[in-house]
mmCIF file of C-alpha atoms and ligand atoms in Angstrom:
data_model
loop_
_atom_site.group_PDB
_atom_site.id
_atom_site.type_symbol
_atom_site.label_atom_id
_atom_site.label_comp_id
_atom_site.label_asym_id
_atom_site.label_seq_id
_atom_site.Cartn_x
_atom_site.Cartn_y
_atom_site.Cartn_z
ATOM 1 C CA UNK Q 1223 123.893 120.165 -140.236
ATOM 2 C CA UNK Q 1224 127.239 119.075 -141.757
ATOM 3 C CA UNK Q 1225 127.039 115.231 -141.559
ATOM 4 C CA UNK Q 1226 130.538 114.954 -141.288
ATOM 5 C CA UNK Q 1227 130.077 116.282 -137.409
ATOM 6 C CA UNK Q 1228 129.157 112.820 -136.812
ATOM 7 C CA UNK Q 1229 131.988 111.130 -138.431
ATOM 8 C CA UNK Q 1230 135.505 110.181 -136.632
ATOM 9 C CA UNK Q 1231 137.520 113.352 -136.281
ATOM 10 C CA UNK Q 1232 140.779 111.350 -137.286
ATOM 11 C CA UNK Q 1233 139.161 110.435 -140.339
ATOM 12 C CA UNK Q 1234 138.004 114.199 -141.144
ATOM 13 C CA UNK Q 1235 141.350 115.300 -141.090
ATOM 14 C CA UNK Q 1236 143.040 111.868 -143.031
ATOM 15 C CA UNK Q 1237 145.131 112.780 -145.804
ATOM 16 C CA UNK Q 1238 144.257 109.884 -148.260
ATOM 17 C CA UNK Q 1239 147.074 107.955 -150.261
ATOM 18 C CA UNK Q 1240 147.725 109.923 -153.513
ATOM 19 C CA UNK Q 1241 148.344 107.315 -156.329
ATOM 20 C CA UNK Q 1242 150.244 107.928 -159.846
ATOM 21 C CA UNK Q 1243 146.846 107.900 -161.371
ATOM 22 C CA UNK Q 1244 145.147 110.408 -158.993
ATOM 23 C CA UNK Q 1245 147.910 112.620 -159.176
ATOM 24 C CA UNK Q 1246 147.135 112.211 -163.248
ATOM 25 C CA UNK Q 1247 148.937 114.640 -165.557
ATOM 26 C CA UNK Q 1248 147.945 113.791 -169.091
ATOM 27 C CA UNK Q 1249 150.838 112.537 -171.858
ATOM 28 C CA UNK Q 1250 151.296 110.097 -174.454
ATOM 29 C CA UNK Q 1251 154.227 108.654 -172.558
ATOM 30 C CA UNK Q 1252 152.998 106.994 -169.326
ATOM 31 C CA UNK Q 1253 156.075 106.375 -167.132
ATOM 32 C CA UNK Q 1254 154.606 107.291 -163.820
ATOM 33 C CA UNK Q 1255 153.145 104.281 -162.324
ATOM 34 C CA UNK Q 1256 155.850 101.182 -162.800
ATOM 35 C CA UNK Q 1257 153.302 99.515 -165.300
ATOM 36 C CA UNK Q 1258 154.352 97.202 -168.132
ATOM 37 C CA UNK Q 1259 154.640 98.955 -171.322
ATOM 38 C CA UNK Q 1260 152.873 96.111 -172.763
ATOM 39 C CA UNK Q 1261 149.720 94.953 -172.689
ATOM 40 C CA UNK Q 1262 149.449 90.997 -171.606
ATOM 41 C CA UNK Q 1263 148.082 89.636 -174.573
ATOM 42 C CA UNK Q 1264 146.350 90.963 -177.687
ATOM 43 C CA UNK Q 1265 142.629 91.402 -176.160
ATOM 44 C CA UNK Q 1266 143.945 92.301 -172.888
ATOM 45 C CA UNK Q 1267 143.385 95.911 -173.968
ATOM 46 C CA UNK Q 1268 144.640 98.504 -171.282
ATOM 47 C CA UNK Q 1269 145.281 96.087 -168.405
ATOM 48 C CA UNK Q 1270 148.855 96.540 -168.223
ATOM 49 C CA UNK Q 1271 147.560 100.256 -166.801
ATOM 50 C CA UNK Q 1272 146.207 100.937 -163.405
ATOM 51 C CA UNK Q 1273 142.489 101.640 -163.752
ATOM 52 C CA UNK Q 1274 140.959 104.983 -162.709
ATOM 53 C CA UNK Q 1275 140.140 104.942 -159.017
ATOM 54 C CA UNK Q 1276 136.931 106.111 -159.826
ATOM 55 C CA UNK Q 1277 136.003 105.411 -163.887
ATOM 56 C CA UNK Q 1278 134.364 108.842 -164.876
ATOM 57 C CA UNK Q 1279 132.251 107.254 -167.941
ATOM 58 C CA UNK Q 1280 130.589 104.434 -164.967
ATOM 59 C CA UNK Q 1281 129.928 107.284 -162.426
ATOM 60 C CA UNK Q 1282 128.183 109.447 -164.851
ATOM 61 C CA UNK Q 1283 126.169 106.312 -166.241
ATOM 62 C CA UNK Q 1284 125.449 105.548 -162.034
ATOM 63 C CA UNK Q 1285 124.633 108.557 -161.727
ATOM 64 C CA UNK Q 1286 122.236 108.881 -164.472
ATOM 65 C CA UNK Q 1287 120.877 105.717 -163.855
ATOM 66 C CA UNK Q 1288 119.920 106.763 -160.032
ATOM 67 C CA UNK Q 1289 119.017 110.197 -161.072
ATOM 68 C CA UNK Q 1290 121.422 112.096 -158.615
ATOM 69 C CA UNK Q 1291 124.509 114.433 -159.252
ATOM 70 C CA UNK Q 1292 127.687 112.441 -159.659
ATOM 71 C CA UNK Q 1293 129.619 114.096 -156.581
ATOM 72 C CA UNK Q 1294 127.063 112.236 -154.761
ATOM 73 C CA UNK Q 1295 128.258 108.977 -156.000
ATOM 74 C CA UNK Q 1296 130.621 106.537 -154.964
ATOM 75 C CA UNK Q 1297 131.391 103.364 -156.996
ATOM 76 C CA UNK Q 1298 132.744 100.766 -154.949
ATOM 77 C CA UNK Q 1299 132.919 96.360 -154.686
ATOM 78 C CA UNK Q 1300 129.511 95.990 -154.580
ATOM 79 C CA UNK Q 1301 127.244 97.348 -151.809
ATOM 80 C CA UNK Q 1302 129.256 95.366 -149.007
ATOM 81 C CA UNK Q 1303 132.143 97.917 -149.773
ATOM 82 C CA UNK Q 1304 129.919 100.526 -148.897
ATOM 83 C CA UNK Q 1305 128.886 99.109 -145.612
ATOM 84 C CA UNK Q 1306 132.178 98.604 -144.497
ATOM 85 C CA UNK Q 1307 133.445 102.147 -145.625
ATOM 86 C CA UNK Q 1308 130.189 103.910 -143.402
ATOM 87 C CA UNK Q 1309 131.179 101.601 -140.511
ATOM 88 C CA UNK Q 1310 134.724 102.411 -140.700
ATOM 89 C CA UNK Q 1311 134.176 106.362 -141.114
ATOM 90 C CA UNK Q 1312 131.605 107.124 -138.733
ATOM 91 C CA UNK Q 1313 131.947 104.702 -135.647
ATOM 92 C CA UNK Q 1314 134.688 104.870 -133.317
ATOM 93 C CA UNK Q 1315 136.175 101.312 -131.615
ATOM 94 C CA UNK Q 1316 134.870 100.865 -128.393
ATOM 95 C CA UNK Q 1317 132.765 103.736 -128.297
ATOM 96 C CA UNK Q 1318 129.888 104.526 -131.166
ATOM 97 C CA UNK Q 1319 127.538 101.626 -132.567
ATOM 98 C CA UNK Q 1320 124.864 101.179 -135.387
ATOM 99 C CA UNK Q 1321 121.469 100.692 -134.797
ATOM 100 C CA UNK Q 1322 119.376 97.412 -136.712
ATOM 101 C CA UNK Q 1323 116.045 96.046 -137.063
ATOM 102 C CA UNK Q 1324 116.590 92.470 -136.642
ATOM 103 C CA UNK Q 1325 116.068 90.021 -138.418
ATOM 104 C CA UNK Q 1326 118.072 91.892 -141.679
ATOM 105 C CA UNK Q 1327 121.129 91.124 -143.683
ATOM 106 C CA UNK Q 1328 124.171 90.239 -141.724
ATOM 107 C CA UNK Q 1329 127.131 92.311 -143.062
ATOM 108 C CA UNK Q 1330 125.685 95.427 -140.855
ATOM 109 C CA UNK Q 1331 126.633 93.508 -138.067
ATOM 110 C CA UNK Q 1332 129.832 91.556 -139.236
ATOM 111 C CA UNK Q 1333 131.068 95.390 -140.399
ATOM 112 C CA UNK Q 1334 130.279 96.560 -137.019
ATOM 113 C CA UNK Q 1335 132.178 93.810 -135.062
ATOM 114 C CA UNK Q 1336 135.435 93.873 -137.690
ATOM 115 C CA UNK Q 1337 135.479 97.670 -136.602
ATOM 116 C CA UNK Q 1338 134.767 96.970 -132.782
ATOM 117 C CA UNK Q 1339 131.589 99.014 -133.099
ATOM 118 C CA UNK Q 1340 128.507 97.885 -131.026
ATOM 119 C CA UNK Q 1341 125.262 96.989 -132.423
ATOM 120 C CA UNK Q 1342 121.756 98.000 -130.922
ATOM 121 C CA UNK Q 1343 118.740 96.063 -132.286
ATOM 122 C CA UNK Q 1344 115.270 97.810 -132.045
ATOM 123 C CA UNK Q 1345 112.679 95.087 -132.845
ATOM 124 C CA UNK Q 1346 110.240 95.704 -135.697
ATOM 125 C CA UNK Q 1347 106.525 94.950 -135.601
ATOM 126 C CA UNK Q 1348 105.145 91.558 -135.675
ATOM 127 C CA UNK Q 1349 104.529 92.051 -139.314
ATOM 128 C CA UNK Q 1350 108.323 93.238 -139.891
ATOM 129 C CA UNK Q 1351 106.920 96.751 -140.614
ATOM 130 C CA UNK Q 1352 109.441 99.444 -139.142
ATOM 131 C CA UNK Q 1353 108.032 100.962 -135.631
ATOM 132 C CA UNK Q 1354 109.694 104.806 -136.308
ATOM 133 C CA UNK Q 1355 109.207 106.040 -132.928
ATOM 134 C CA UNK Q 1356 110.709 102.604 -131.324
ATOM 135 C CA UNK Q 1357 113.526 103.587 -133.320
ATOM 136 C CA UNK Q 1358 113.774 106.866 -132.214
ATOM 137 C CA UNK Q 1359 113.781 105.867 -128.840
ATOM 138 C CA UNK Q 1360 116.406 103.043 -129.292
ATOM 139 C CA UNK Q 1361 118.843 105.650 -131.142
ATOM 140 C CA UNK Q 1362 120.805 106.522 -128.151
ATOM 141 C CA UNK Q 1363 123.690 109.189 -128.144
ATOM 142 C CA UNK Q 1364 126.314 106.755 -129.749
ATOM 143 C CA UNK Q 1365 124.703 105.676 -132.487
ATOM 144 C CA UNK Q 1366 125.965 106.948 -135.758
ATOM 145 C CA UNK Q 1367 124.413 104.564 -138.570
ATOM 146 C CA UNK Q 1368 120.764 103.363 -138.715
ATOM 147 C CA UNK Q 1369 120.424 100.873 -141.442
ATOM 148 C CA UNK Q 1370 117.296 100.039 -142.812
ATOM 149 C CA UNK Q 1371 117.062 97.415 -145.671
ATOM 150 C CA UNK Q 1372 114.256 98.196 -148.093
ATOM 151 C CA UNK Q 1373 112.928 95.682 -149.079
ATOM 152 C CA UNK Q 1374 114.358 93.541 -146.129
ATOM 153 C CA UNK Q 1375 116.710 90.609 -146.987
ATOM 154 C CA UNK Q 1376 116.037 88.131 -145.209
ATOM 155 C CA UNK Q 1377 112.080 88.450 -144.407
ATOM 156 C CA UNK Q 1378 111.350 90.225 -148.057
ATOM 157 C CA UNK Q 1379 109.493 93.201 -146.326
ATOM 158 C CA UNK Q 1380 109.202 96.562 -148.076
ATOM 159 C CA UNK Q 1381 109.519 100.008 -146.514
ATOM 160 C CA UNK Q 1382 107.334 102.404 -147.477
ATOM 161 C CA UNK Q 1383 109.172 105.647 -148.706
ATOM 162 C CA UNK Q 1384 107.120 107.891 -146.448
ATOM 163 C CA UNK Q 1385 108.477 105.715 -143.274
ATOM 164 C CA UNK Q 1386 112.164 106.197 -144.923
ATOM 165 C CA UNK Q 1387 111.959 109.948 -145.107
ATOM 166 C CA UNK Q 1388 110.061 110.241 -141.753
ATOM 167 C CA UNK Q 1389 113.207 108.686 -140.191
ATOM 168 C CA UNK Q 1390 115.484 110.245 -142.245
ATOM 169 C CA UNK Q 1391 113.971 113.593 -141.033
ATOM 170 C CA UNK Q 1392 113.711 112.859 -137.254
ATOM 171 C CA UNK Q 1393 117.316 111.302 -137.388
ATOM 172 C CA UNK Q 1394 118.638 114.743 -139.075
ATOM 173 C CA UNK Q 1395 121.752 115.833 -136.875
ATOM 174 C CA UNK Q 1396 121.826 112.625 -134.605
ATOM 175 C CA UNK Q 1397 122.482 109.691 -137.372
ATOM 176 C CA UNK Q 1398 122.725 108.922 -140.729
ATOM 177 C CA UNK Q 1399 120.106 106.695 -142.049
ATOM 178 C CA UNK Q 1400 121.349 103.986 -144.452
ATOM 179 C CA UNK Q 1401 118.902 102.583 -146.710
ATOM 180 C CA UNK Q 1402 119.989 99.516 -148.503
ATOM 181 C CA UNK Q 1403 117.912 99.321 -151.660
ATOM 182 C CA UNK Q 1404 119.905 95.873 -152.945
ATOM 183 C CA UNK Q 1405 116.344 94.723 -153.842
ATOM 184 C CA UNK Q 1406 114.601 97.968 -154.757
ATOM 185 C CA UNK Q 1407 114.086 97.051 -158.525
ATOM 186 C CA UNK Q 1408 111.725 94.200 -157.626
ATOM 187 C CA UNK Q 1409 109.391 95.827 -155.641
ATOM 188 C CA UNK Q 1410 105.347 95.871 -157.071
ATOM 189 C CA UNK Q 1411 105.935 98.950 -159.362
ATOM 190 C CA UNK Q 1412 102.219 100.573 -157.664
ATOM 191 C CA UNK Q 1413 103.258 99.274 -154.195
ATOM 192 C CA UNK Q 1414 104.580 102.209 -152.318
ATOM 193 C CA UNK Q 1415 108.310 100.810 -152.236
ATOM 194 C CA UNK Q 1416 109.939 103.083 -154.174
ATOM 195 C CA UNK Q 1417 113.535 104.537 -153.932
ATOM 196 C CA UNK Q 1418 114.484 107.263 -151.977
ATOM 197 C CA UNK Q 1419 117.609 107.855 -153.760
ATOM 198 C CA UNK Q 1420 116.374 111.122 -155.159
ATOM 199 C CA UNK Q 1421 116.083 112.359 -151.440
ATOM 200 C CA UNK Q 1422 119.783 112.882 -150.746
ATOM 201 C CA UNK Q 1423 120.185 116.197 -151.489
ATOM 202 C CA UNK Q 1424 116.773 116.796 -148.925
ATOM 203 C CA UNK Q 1425 118.342 114.776 -146.104
ATOM 204 C CA UNK Q 1426 121.990 115.234 -145.626
ATOM 205 C CA UNK Q 1427 121.948 112.497 -142.962
ATOM 206 C CA UNK Q 1428 120.737 109.974 -146.097
ATOM 207 C CA UNK Q 1429 122.711 107.113 -147.564
ATOM 208 C CA UNK Q 1430 121.721 105.029 -150.006
ATOM 209 C CA UNK Q 1431 123.145 101.989 -151.146
ATOM 210 C CA UNK Q 1432 122.678 100.381 -154.727
ATOM 211 C CA UNK Q 1433 124.157 97.173 -156.537
ATOM 212 C CA UNK Q 1434 124.417 95.667 -159.762
ATOM 213 C CA UNK Q 1435 124.385 92.398 -158.224
ATOM 214 C CA UNK Q 1436 120.985 91.432 -158.368
ATOM 215 C CA UNK Q 1437 118.261 92.795 -160.678
ATOM 216 C CA UNK Q 1438 121.603 93.788 -162.897
ATOM 217 C CA UNK Q 1439 122.505 89.979 -162.982
ATOM 218 C CA UNK Q 1440 125.989 91.371 -162.301
ATOM 219 C CA UNK Q 1441 126.573 89.657 -158.873
ATOM 220 C CA UNK Q 1442 130.439 88.157 -160.295
ATOM 221 C CA UNK Q 1443 131.466 91.660 -161.550
ATOM 222 C CA UNK Q 1444 131.373 93.289 -157.933
ATOM 223 C CA UNK Q 1445 130.082 96.941 -158.828
ATOM 224 C CA UNK Q 1446 127.749 98.552 -155.997
ATOM 225 C CA UNK Q 1447 126.749 102.344 -155.873
ATOM 226 C CA UNK Q 1448 126.842 104.806 -152.554
ATOM 227 C CA UNK Q 1449 124.933 107.524 -152.922
ATOM 228 C CA UNK Q 1450 125.286 110.403 -150.031
ATOM 229 C CA UNK Q 1451 125.661 113.915 -149.711
ATOM 230 C CA UNK Q 1452 128.916 115.144 -151.465
ATOM 231 C CA UNK Q 1453 130.586 116.070 -148.350
ATOM 232 C CA UNK Q 1454 129.857 111.858 -147.092
ATOM 233 C CA UNK Q 1455 130.760 110.589 -150.276
ATOM 234 C CA UNK Q 1456 133.989 112.399 -150.326
ATOM 235 C CA UNK Q 1457 135.388 111.496 -147.238
ATOM 236 C CA UNK Q 1458 134.355 107.983 -147.989
ATOM 237 C CA UNK Q 1459 136.229 108.421 -151.180
ATOM 238 C CA UNK Q 1460 139.308 108.917 -149.057
ATOM 239 C CA UNK Q 1461 139.088 105.122 -147.408
ATOM 240 C CA UNK Q 1462 139.096 103.410 -150.545
ATOM 241 C CA UNK Q 1463 141.970 101.641 -151.660
ATOM 242 C CA UNK Q 1464 143.953 103.485 -154.350
ATOM 243 C CA UNK Q 1465 142.581 100.964 -157.350
ATOM 244 C CA UNK Q 1466 139.363 99.192 -156.014
ATOM 245 C CA UNK Q 1467 137.865 98.627 -159.507
ATOM 246 C CA UNK Q 1468 139.400 96.281 -161.356
ATOM 247 C CA UNK Q 1469 139.216 97.252 -165.319
ATOM 248 C CA UNK Q 1470 137.315 94.052 -166.564
ATOM 249 C CA UNK Q 1471 134.585 94.668 -164.062
ATOM 250 C CA UNK Q 1472 134.435 98.367 -165.199
ATOM 251 C CA UNK Q 1473 134.211 97.142 -169.033
ATOM 252 C CA UNK Q 1474 131.807 94.744 -168.031
ATOM 253 C CA UNK Q 1475 129.407 96.704 -166.088
ATOM 254 C CA UNK Q 1476 129.714 99.996 -168.826
ATOM 255 C CA UNK Q 1477 128.655 97.366 -171.749
ATOM 256 C CA UNK Q 1478 125.859 96.354 -169.634
ATOM 257 C CA UNK Q 1479 124.454 99.608 -168.422
ATOM 258 C CA UNK Q 1480 123.544 100.436 -171.720
ATOM 259 C CA UNK Q 1481 119.701 101.377 -173.123
ATOM 260 C CA UNK Q 1482 119.264 97.924 -173.876
ATOM 261 C CA UNK Q 1483 121.138 96.120 -170.599
ATOM 262 C CA UNK Q 1484 118.376 98.301 -168.886
ATOM 263 C CA UNK Q 1485 115.495 97.336 -170.765
ATOM 264 C CA UNK Q 1486 116.666 93.579 -170.086
ATOM 265 C CA UNK Q 1487 116.888 94.363 -166.655
ATOM 266 C CA UNK Q 1488 113.443 95.872 -166.436
ATOM 267 C CA UNK Q 1489 111.969 92.878 -168.341
ATOM 268 C CA UNK Q 1490 114.017 90.090 -166.093
ATOM 269 C CA UNK Q 1491 112.079 92.104 -163.209
ATOM 270 C CA UNK Q 1492 108.929 91.292 -164.536
ATOM 271 C CA UNK Q 1493 109.590 87.934 -165.016
ATOM 272 C CA UNK Q 1494 110.923 87.288 -161.292
ATOM 273 C CA UNK Q 1495 107.510 89.236 -160.407
ATOM 274 C CA UNK Q 1496 105.581 86.722 -162.314
ATOM 275 C CA UNK Q 1497 107.118 83.677 -161.147
ATOM 276 C CA UNK Q 1498 107.104 85.373 -157.215
ATOM 277 C CA UNK Q 1499 103.340 85.209 -157.556
ATOM 278 C CA UNK Q 1500 103.234 81.503 -159.061
ATOM 279 C CA UNK Q 1501 105.667 80.552 -156.477
ATOM 280 C CA UNK Q 1502 104.113 81.954 -153.884
ATOM 281 C CA UNK Q 1503 100.501 80.641 -154.819
ATOM 282 C CA UNK Q 1504 102.098 77.117 -155.059
ATOM 283 C CA UNK Q 1505 103.650 77.160 -152.031
ATOM 284 C CA UNK Q 1506 100.609 78.471 -150.043
ATOM 285 C CA UNK Q 1507 98.612 75.501 -151.334
ATOM 286 C CA UNK Q 1508 100.931 72.601 -149.528
ATOM 287 C CA UNK Q 1509 100.132 71.200 -146.273
ATOM 288 C CA UNK Q 1510 103.581 71.711 -144.984
ATOM 289 C CA UNK Q 1511 103.577 75.332 -145.489
ATOM 290 C CA UNK Q 1512 102.468 77.475 -142.257
ATOM 291 C CA UNK Q 1513 102.789 80.829 -144.079
ATOM 292 C CA UNK Q 1514 104.210 82.656 -147.079
ATOM 293 C CA UNK Q 1515 105.533 85.604 -145.914
ATOM 294 C CA UNK Q 1516 104.562 88.795 -148.243
ATOM 295 C CA UNK Q 1517 107.397 90.014 -150.373
ATOM 296 C CA UNK Q 1518 108.741 92.581 -152.741
ATOM 297 C CA UNK Q 1519 112.186 91.025 -153.011
ATOM 298 C CA UNK Q 1520 113.527 88.439 -155.748
ATOM 299 C CA UNK Q 1521 113.138 85.909 -152.747
ATOM 300 C CA UNK Q 1522 110.772 84.696 -150.489
ATOM 301 C CA UNK Q 1523 110.516 83.818 -146.566
ATOM 302 C CA UNK Q 1524 108.416 80.717 -146.206
ATOM 303 C CA UNK Q 1525 107.310 79.239 -142.500
ATOM 304 C CA UNK Q 1526 107.093 75.428 -142.495
ATOM 305 C CA UNK Q 1527 105.717 73.191 -140.111
ATOM 306 C CA UNK Q 1528 108.935 71.243 -139.974
ATOM 307 C CA UNK Q 1529 111.549 73.319 -142.006
ATOM 308 C CA UNK Q 1530 114.263 70.971 -141.383
ATOM 309 C CA UNK Q 1531 112.498 68.676 -142.774
ATOM 310 C CA UNK Q 1532 111.689 70.904 -145.579
ATOM 311 C CA UNK Q 1533 115.349 71.906 -145.933
ATOM 312 C CA UNK Q 1534 116.415 68.334 -145.965
ATOM 313 C CA UNK Q 1535 113.811 67.325 -148.728
ATOM 314 C CA UNK Q 1536 115.080 70.047 -151.325
ATOM 315 C CA UNK Q 1537 118.639 69.519 -150.418
ATOM 316 C CA UNK Q 1538 118.313 65.580 -151.600
ATOM 317 C CA UNK Q 1539 116.338 66.823 -154.753
ATOM 318 C CA UNK Q 1540 119.344 69.275 -155.223
ATOM 319 C CA UNK Q 1541 117.468 72.449 -154.306
ATOM 320 C CA UNK Q 1542 119.656 74.504 -152.389
ATOM 321 C CA UNK Q 1543 117.723 77.204 -150.348
ATOM 322 C CA UNK Q 1544 119.022 79.481 -147.540
ATOM 323 C CA UNK Q 1545 117.764 78.108 -143.821
ATOM 324 C CA UNK Q 1546 116.793 81.176 -141.921
ATOM 325 C CA UNK Q 1547 116.348 79.547 -138.784
ATOM 326 C CA UNK Q 1548 118.981 80.736 -136.397
ATOM 327 C CA UNK Q 1549 117.298 84.418 -137.423
ATOM 328 C CA UNK Q 1550 114.966 85.812 -134.753
ATOM 329 C CA UNK Q 1551 111.623 84.982 -135.349
ATOM 330 C CA UNK Q 1552 112.256 83.307 -138.115
ATOM 331 C CA UNK Q 1553 113.005 79.468 -136.293
ATOM 332 C CA UNK Q 1554 110.721 78.013 -138.851
ATOM 333 C CA UNK Q 1555 111.775 79.668 -142.145
ATOM 334 C CA UNK Q 1556 113.799 78.984 -145.304
ATOM 335 C CA UNK Q 1557 114.421 81.331 -148.169
ATOM 336 C CA UNK Q 1558 113.879 80.653 -151.503
ATOM 337 C CA UNK Q 1559 115.230 82.897 -154.213
ATOM 338 C CA UNK Q 1560 113.098 83.109 -157.432
ATOM 339 C CA UNK Q 1561 114.876 81.012 -159.972
ATOM 340 C CA UNK Q 1562 113.551 80.090 -163.645
ATOM 341 C CA UNK Q 1563 110.292 78.803 -164.209
ATOM 342 C CA UNK Q 1564 111.616 75.536 -164.595
ATOM 343 C CA UNK Q 1565 113.969 75.670 -161.027
ATOM 344 C CA UNK Q 1566 110.916 77.080 -159.149
ATOM 345 C CA UNK Q 1567 108.957 73.923 -160.440
ATOM 346 C CA UNK Q 1568 111.704 71.654 -158.570
ATOM 347 C CA UNK Q 1569 110.923 73.565 -155.506
ATOM 348 C CA UNK Q 1570 107.327 72.903 -155.680
ATOM 349 C CA UNK Q 1571 107.466 69.179 -156.472
ATOM 350 C CA UNK Q 1572 110.319 68.674 -153.997
ATOM 351 C CA UNK Q 1573 107.867 69.896 -151.343
ATOM 352 C CA UNK Q 1574 104.951 68.071 -152.624
ATOM 353 C CA UNK Q 1575 106.410 64.866 -152.398
ATOM 354 C CA UNK Q 1576 107.420 65.778 -148.851
ATOM 355 C CA UNK Q 1577 104.084 66.462 -148.000
ATOM 356 C CA UNK Q 1578 103.316 63.058 -149.604
ATOM 357 C CA UNK Q 1579 105.629 61.003 -147.545
ATOM 358 C CA UNK Q 1580 104.750 62.659 -144.359
ATOM 359 C CA UNK Q 1581 101.397 61.180 -144.935
ATOM 360 C CA UNK Q 1582 101.987 57.780 -145.370
ATOM 361 C CA UNK Q 1583 103.766 56.713 -142.546
ATOM 362 C CA UNK Q 1584 101.085 57.953 -140.496
ATOM 363 C CA UNK Q 1585 98.871 55.846 -142.832
ATOM 364 C CA UNK Q 1586 101.114 52.868 -142.256
ATOM 365 C CA UNK Q 1587 100.405 53.331 -138.313
ATOM 366 C CA UNK Q 1588 96.296 52.688 -138.842
ATOM 367 C CA UNK Q 1589 95.631 49.264 -137.769
ATOM 368 C CA UNK Q 1590 94.885 47.075 -140.780
HETATM 369 C C1 LIG P 1783 122.917 91.230 -151.729
HETATM 370 C C2 LIG P 1783 122.807 92.263 -150.660
HETATM 371 C C3 LIG P 1783 123.655 93.192 -151.280
HETATM 372 C C4 LIG P 1783 124.504 93.686 -152.016
HETATM 373 O O1 LIG P 1783 125.819 92.927 -152.146
HETATM 374 P P1 LIG P 1783 126.854 93.353 -153.110
HETATM 375 O O2 LIG P 1783 128.088 93.527 -152.553
HETATM 376 O O3 LIG P 1783 126.530 94.898 -153.796
HETATM 377 O O4 LIG P 1783 126.907 92.492 -154.165
HETATM 378 C C5 LIG P 1783 123.298 94.665 -150.218
HETATM 379 N N1 LIG P 1783 122.347 94.407 -149.593
HETATM 380 C C6 LIG P 1783 121.404 93.528 -149.316
HETATM 381 C C7 LIG P 1783 120.798 93.234 -148.271
HETATM 382 C C8 LIG P 1783 121.871 92.484 -149.881
HETATM 383 O O5 LIG P 1783 121.209 90.986 -149.606
#
């Protein structure tokens, strides 16, 4: 199957903007893009020049990192841009739809809303695992994109690689399966939740989103990677702005994506996993905690006896966490990102104090 058969016809035939940089031509005297001939300052290097639309060195490095051929790679401003491009290219306003498994990452529905695409929901099982048959049943003909967040934000639930590949195979000819792997580096190495990026050659309808924002500690640099069949990647490249990637961001990413940078990334992930285990144990021992959800990510979703009071107690100590009470089936939950050991201790201290405080008035009410 050609995955472009699922795309909007007008996008398939769209002629993209042709920038001075992409029309190219090599020469020492660059007078084709109305740039300043002088850099802005001594250390401004080549900031006076427009950047490459898809910098070859960065594409090559990311392709190597994710072990895929370079034509499968599209580099954007975070994986949020990949989500937006997919919805715009594949969903016609007022007609097509995306399918989600709520509770999940909010950007999928926002991008669909901006595009005027419908959002269809398939409920996960009570343990937040994916019921493949129910997802397929909900995947009506208008559905062009099925989003699976693995591990899922905000629950932390991992999705076994076998489940994702089963879904990709069953959706072939029907819809693209978009696997958002923003947190995959934090998954337990022996837990069965591994990346599926190596499978895009086998499944032309599989799209994988990776980002430097989480494990690589580069959220401020805004670099995300979309990995897909080369035809899908080429279609989406047509929709990118002429110069999407700022040169300082590309320079920073190339500097950090060294072998030493990769070792540091793995070391950070190992520390996060250690702290995750310690924080889970500490939270589970607290009287105000109902349940700590299993997690494969760098955050923990926690059910509280009274989530509002827990949120306020943390905030009073200056600890800002994410309130999940508006999400379906998480009406008693908060999401806590794993921080440094000292920051995680702040969480436990604030919640232990809350436990003590909730006992004191009860005692005071006892007749003397
Ligand atoms: C943080 C996050 C992203 C990454 O977004 P960027 O735009 O790459 O910073 C993508 N998906 C999910 C589920 C996330 O939580």
